[in-house]
Short mmCIF file of C-alpha atoms in Angstrom, two decimals:
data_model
loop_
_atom_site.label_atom_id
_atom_site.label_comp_id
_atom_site.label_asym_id
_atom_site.label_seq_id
_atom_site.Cartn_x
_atom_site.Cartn_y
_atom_site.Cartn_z
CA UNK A 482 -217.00 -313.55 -23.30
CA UNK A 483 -214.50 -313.13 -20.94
CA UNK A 484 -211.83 -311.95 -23.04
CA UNK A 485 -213.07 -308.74 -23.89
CA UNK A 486 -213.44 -307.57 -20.30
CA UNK A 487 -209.79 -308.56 -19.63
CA UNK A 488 -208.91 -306.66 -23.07
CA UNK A 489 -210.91 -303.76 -21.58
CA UNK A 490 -209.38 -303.61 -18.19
CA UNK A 491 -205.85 -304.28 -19.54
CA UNK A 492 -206.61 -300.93 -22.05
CA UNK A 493 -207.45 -298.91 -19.14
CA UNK A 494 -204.94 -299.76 -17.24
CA UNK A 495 -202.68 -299.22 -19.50
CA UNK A 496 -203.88 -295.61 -20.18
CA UNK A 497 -204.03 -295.26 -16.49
CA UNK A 498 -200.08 -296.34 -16.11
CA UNK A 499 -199.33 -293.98 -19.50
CA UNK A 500 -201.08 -291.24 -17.24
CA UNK A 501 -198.71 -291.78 -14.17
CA UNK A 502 -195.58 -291.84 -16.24
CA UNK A 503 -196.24 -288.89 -17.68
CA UNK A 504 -196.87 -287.08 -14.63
CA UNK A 505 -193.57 -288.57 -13.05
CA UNK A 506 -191.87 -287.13 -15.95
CA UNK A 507 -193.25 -283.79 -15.25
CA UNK A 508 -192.16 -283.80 -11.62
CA UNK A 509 -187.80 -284.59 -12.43
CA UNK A 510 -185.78 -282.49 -10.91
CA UNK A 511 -185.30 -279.27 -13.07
CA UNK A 512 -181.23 -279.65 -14.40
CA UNK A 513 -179.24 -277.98 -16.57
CA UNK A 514 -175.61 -279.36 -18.22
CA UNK A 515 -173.34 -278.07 -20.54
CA UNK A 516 -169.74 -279.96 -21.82
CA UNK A 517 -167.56 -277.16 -22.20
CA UNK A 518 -164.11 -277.91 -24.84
CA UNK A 519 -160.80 -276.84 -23.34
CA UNK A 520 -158.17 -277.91 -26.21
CA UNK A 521 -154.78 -278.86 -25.32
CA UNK A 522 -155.39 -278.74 -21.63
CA UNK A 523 -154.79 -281.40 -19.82
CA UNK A 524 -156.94 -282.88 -17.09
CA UNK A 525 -154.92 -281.66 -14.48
CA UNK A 526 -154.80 -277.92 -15.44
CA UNK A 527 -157.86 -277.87 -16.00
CA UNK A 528 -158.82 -279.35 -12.69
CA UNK A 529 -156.35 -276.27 -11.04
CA UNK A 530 -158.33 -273.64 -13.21
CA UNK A 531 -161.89 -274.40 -12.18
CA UNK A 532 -160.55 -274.55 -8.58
CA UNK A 533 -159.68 -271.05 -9.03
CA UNK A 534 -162.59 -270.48 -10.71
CA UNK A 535 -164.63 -271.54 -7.76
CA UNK A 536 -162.42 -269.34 -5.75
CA UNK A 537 -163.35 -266.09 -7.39
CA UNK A 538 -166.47 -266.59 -8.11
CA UNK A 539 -167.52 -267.70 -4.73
CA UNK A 540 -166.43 -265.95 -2.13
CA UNK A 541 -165.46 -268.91 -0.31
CA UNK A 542 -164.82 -271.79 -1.90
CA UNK A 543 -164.44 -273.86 1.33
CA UNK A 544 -168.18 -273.27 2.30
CA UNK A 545 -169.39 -274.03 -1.64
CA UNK A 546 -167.25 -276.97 -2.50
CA UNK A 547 -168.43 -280.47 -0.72
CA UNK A 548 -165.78 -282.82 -2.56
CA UNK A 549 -162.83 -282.19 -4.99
CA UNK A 550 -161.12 -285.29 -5.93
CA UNK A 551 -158.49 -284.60 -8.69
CA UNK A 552 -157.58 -287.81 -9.53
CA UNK A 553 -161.18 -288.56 -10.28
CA UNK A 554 -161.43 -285.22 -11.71
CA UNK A 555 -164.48 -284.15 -9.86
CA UNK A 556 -166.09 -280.83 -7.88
CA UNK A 557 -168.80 -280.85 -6.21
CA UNK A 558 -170.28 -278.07 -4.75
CA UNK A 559 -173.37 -275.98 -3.11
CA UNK A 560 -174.36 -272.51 -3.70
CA UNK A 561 -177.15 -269.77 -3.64
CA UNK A 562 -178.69 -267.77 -5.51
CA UNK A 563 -180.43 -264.80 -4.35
CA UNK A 564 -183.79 -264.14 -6.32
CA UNK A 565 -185.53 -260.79 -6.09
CA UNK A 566 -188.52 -260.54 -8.76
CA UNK A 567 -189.06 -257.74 -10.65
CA UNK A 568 -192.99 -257.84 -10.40
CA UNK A 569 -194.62 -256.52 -7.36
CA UNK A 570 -197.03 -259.06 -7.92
CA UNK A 571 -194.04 -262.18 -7.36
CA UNK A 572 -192.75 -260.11 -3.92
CA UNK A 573 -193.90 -262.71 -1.80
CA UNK A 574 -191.26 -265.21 -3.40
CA UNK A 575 -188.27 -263.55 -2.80
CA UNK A 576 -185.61 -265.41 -1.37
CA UNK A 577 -183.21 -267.56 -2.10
CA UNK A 578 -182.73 -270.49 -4.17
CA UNK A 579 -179.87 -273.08 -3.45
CA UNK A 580 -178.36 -275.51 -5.71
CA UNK A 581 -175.89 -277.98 -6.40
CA UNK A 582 -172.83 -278.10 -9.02
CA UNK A 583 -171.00 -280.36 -10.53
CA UNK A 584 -168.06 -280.33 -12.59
CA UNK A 585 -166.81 -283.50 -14.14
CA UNK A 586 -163.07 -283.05 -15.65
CA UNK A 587 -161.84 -284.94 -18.14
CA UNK A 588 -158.17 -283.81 -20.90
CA UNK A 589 -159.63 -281.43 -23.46
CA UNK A 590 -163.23 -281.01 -21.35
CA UNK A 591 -165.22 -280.93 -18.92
CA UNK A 592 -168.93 -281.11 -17.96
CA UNK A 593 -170.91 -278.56 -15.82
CA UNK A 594 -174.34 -279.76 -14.03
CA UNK A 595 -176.56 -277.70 -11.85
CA UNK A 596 -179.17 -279.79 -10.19
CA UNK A 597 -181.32 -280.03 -6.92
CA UNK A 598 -182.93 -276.24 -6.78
CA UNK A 599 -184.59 -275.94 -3.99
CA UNK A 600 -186.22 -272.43 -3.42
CA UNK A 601 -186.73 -270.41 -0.49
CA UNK A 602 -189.34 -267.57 -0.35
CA UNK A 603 -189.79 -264.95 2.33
CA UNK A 604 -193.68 -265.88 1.90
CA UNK A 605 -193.78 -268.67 0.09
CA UNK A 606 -191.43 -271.19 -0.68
CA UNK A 607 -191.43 -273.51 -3.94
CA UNK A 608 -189.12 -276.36 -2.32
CA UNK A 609 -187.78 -278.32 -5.14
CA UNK A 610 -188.03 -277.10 -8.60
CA UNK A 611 -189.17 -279.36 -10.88
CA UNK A 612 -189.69 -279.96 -14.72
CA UNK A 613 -193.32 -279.39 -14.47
CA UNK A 614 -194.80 -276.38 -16.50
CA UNK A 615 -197.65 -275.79 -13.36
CA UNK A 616 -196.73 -275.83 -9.48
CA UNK A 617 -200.60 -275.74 -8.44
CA UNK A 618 -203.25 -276.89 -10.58
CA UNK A 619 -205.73 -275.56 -8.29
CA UNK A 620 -207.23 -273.11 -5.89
CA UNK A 621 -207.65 -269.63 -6.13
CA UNK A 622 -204.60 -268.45 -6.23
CA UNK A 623 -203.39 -271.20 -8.79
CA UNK A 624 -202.27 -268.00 -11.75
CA UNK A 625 -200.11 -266.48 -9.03
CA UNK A 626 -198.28 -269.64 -7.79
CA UNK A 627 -197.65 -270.52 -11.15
CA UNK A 628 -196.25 -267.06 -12.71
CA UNK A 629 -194.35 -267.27 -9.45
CA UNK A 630 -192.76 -270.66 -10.13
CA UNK A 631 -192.46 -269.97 -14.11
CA UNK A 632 -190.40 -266.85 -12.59
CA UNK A 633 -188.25 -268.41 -10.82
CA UNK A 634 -187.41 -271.49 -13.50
CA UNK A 635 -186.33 -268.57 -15.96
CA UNK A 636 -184.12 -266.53 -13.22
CA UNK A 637 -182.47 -270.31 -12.73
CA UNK A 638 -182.13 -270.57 -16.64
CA UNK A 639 -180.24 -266.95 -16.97
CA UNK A 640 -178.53 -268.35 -13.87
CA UNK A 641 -177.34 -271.20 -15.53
CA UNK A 642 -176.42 -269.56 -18.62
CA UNK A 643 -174.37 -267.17 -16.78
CA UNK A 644 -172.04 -269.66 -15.02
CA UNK A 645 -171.69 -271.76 -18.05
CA UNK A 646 -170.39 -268.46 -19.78
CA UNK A 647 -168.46 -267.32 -16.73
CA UNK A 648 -166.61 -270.91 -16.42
CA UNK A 649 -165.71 -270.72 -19.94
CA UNK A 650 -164.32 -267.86 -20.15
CA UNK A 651 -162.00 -268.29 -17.32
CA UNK A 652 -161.07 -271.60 -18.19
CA UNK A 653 -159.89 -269.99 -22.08
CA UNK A 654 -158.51 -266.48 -20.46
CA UNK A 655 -156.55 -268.45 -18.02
CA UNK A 656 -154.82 -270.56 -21.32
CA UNK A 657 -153.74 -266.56 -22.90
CA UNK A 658 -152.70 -265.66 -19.38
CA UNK A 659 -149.94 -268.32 -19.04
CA UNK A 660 -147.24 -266.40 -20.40
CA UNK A 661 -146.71 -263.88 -18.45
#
């Protein structure tokens, strides 16, 4: 008769362990990549244009980039982004929000991550943003934390969007810009 109690503790601790996986999922860092094509350039070039990008975009590139190996064709940098929300409601979590980027360089492409968010509110600060869809699942003021947090995972989204668009761009204007 033993065998069904070992059965039964195996099953929940199975489910148990399920449960803990899931909720380590939840809790990865939030991330966002894009490989961006850059046909007929060579790794080099386009090492050179996203320097520049970098550059302009920044308004110092010394203070945002940490490592730029060209060889390896890698950039690594830190930035910030400021985040104001637009609800009176979210005031409290103004701030900013820094971040790191990568860009990984290869001949033809490269690949843009933005990882490690951490935010910084003038009331109340987030700290890491994570995958999970709730940053308090209780107390009181549980609804306003988490339209707070959802707020600032989409501002990071349009963020990300934005610099994946921007980096593009100048990487394919600078190719029409040669021949000058």
């Amino acid at each position: 008769m033993k065998t069904p109690k070992i059965k039964l503790k195996f099953l929940i601790a199975l489910f148990l362990l399920n449960g803990v996986i899931n909720e380590l999922k939840a809790q990865e860092n939030l991330s966002f990549t894009k490989i961006i094509q850059a046909d007929s350039m060579s790794k080099t070039d386009l090492f050179i244009n996203i320097n520049d990008w970098f550059a302009s975009v920044y308004n110092t590139s010394n203070d945002v980039i940490q490592m730029a190996d060209k060889d390896a064709g890698i950039i690594i940098g830190n930035g910030v982004l400021f985040y104001k929300p637009k609800r009176l409601d979210l005031k409290s979590y103004g701030g900013h929000i820094e971040y790191t980027i990568k860009v990984y360089i290869r001949d033809n492409k490269f690949k843009v991550e933005m990882t490690n968010f951490r935010h910084f509110g003038s009331g109340y600060s987030f700290g890491n943003i994570t995958t999970a869809e709730m940053h308090k699942t209780t107390g009181l003021s549980k609804n306003d934390y988490n339209r707070g947090w959802n707020d600032v995972k989409t501002k990071i989204e349009a963020y990300c969007t934005e610099i994946f668009v921007s980096l593009e761009n100048s990487v394919k204007n600078t190719n029409k810009n040669e021949n000058w």
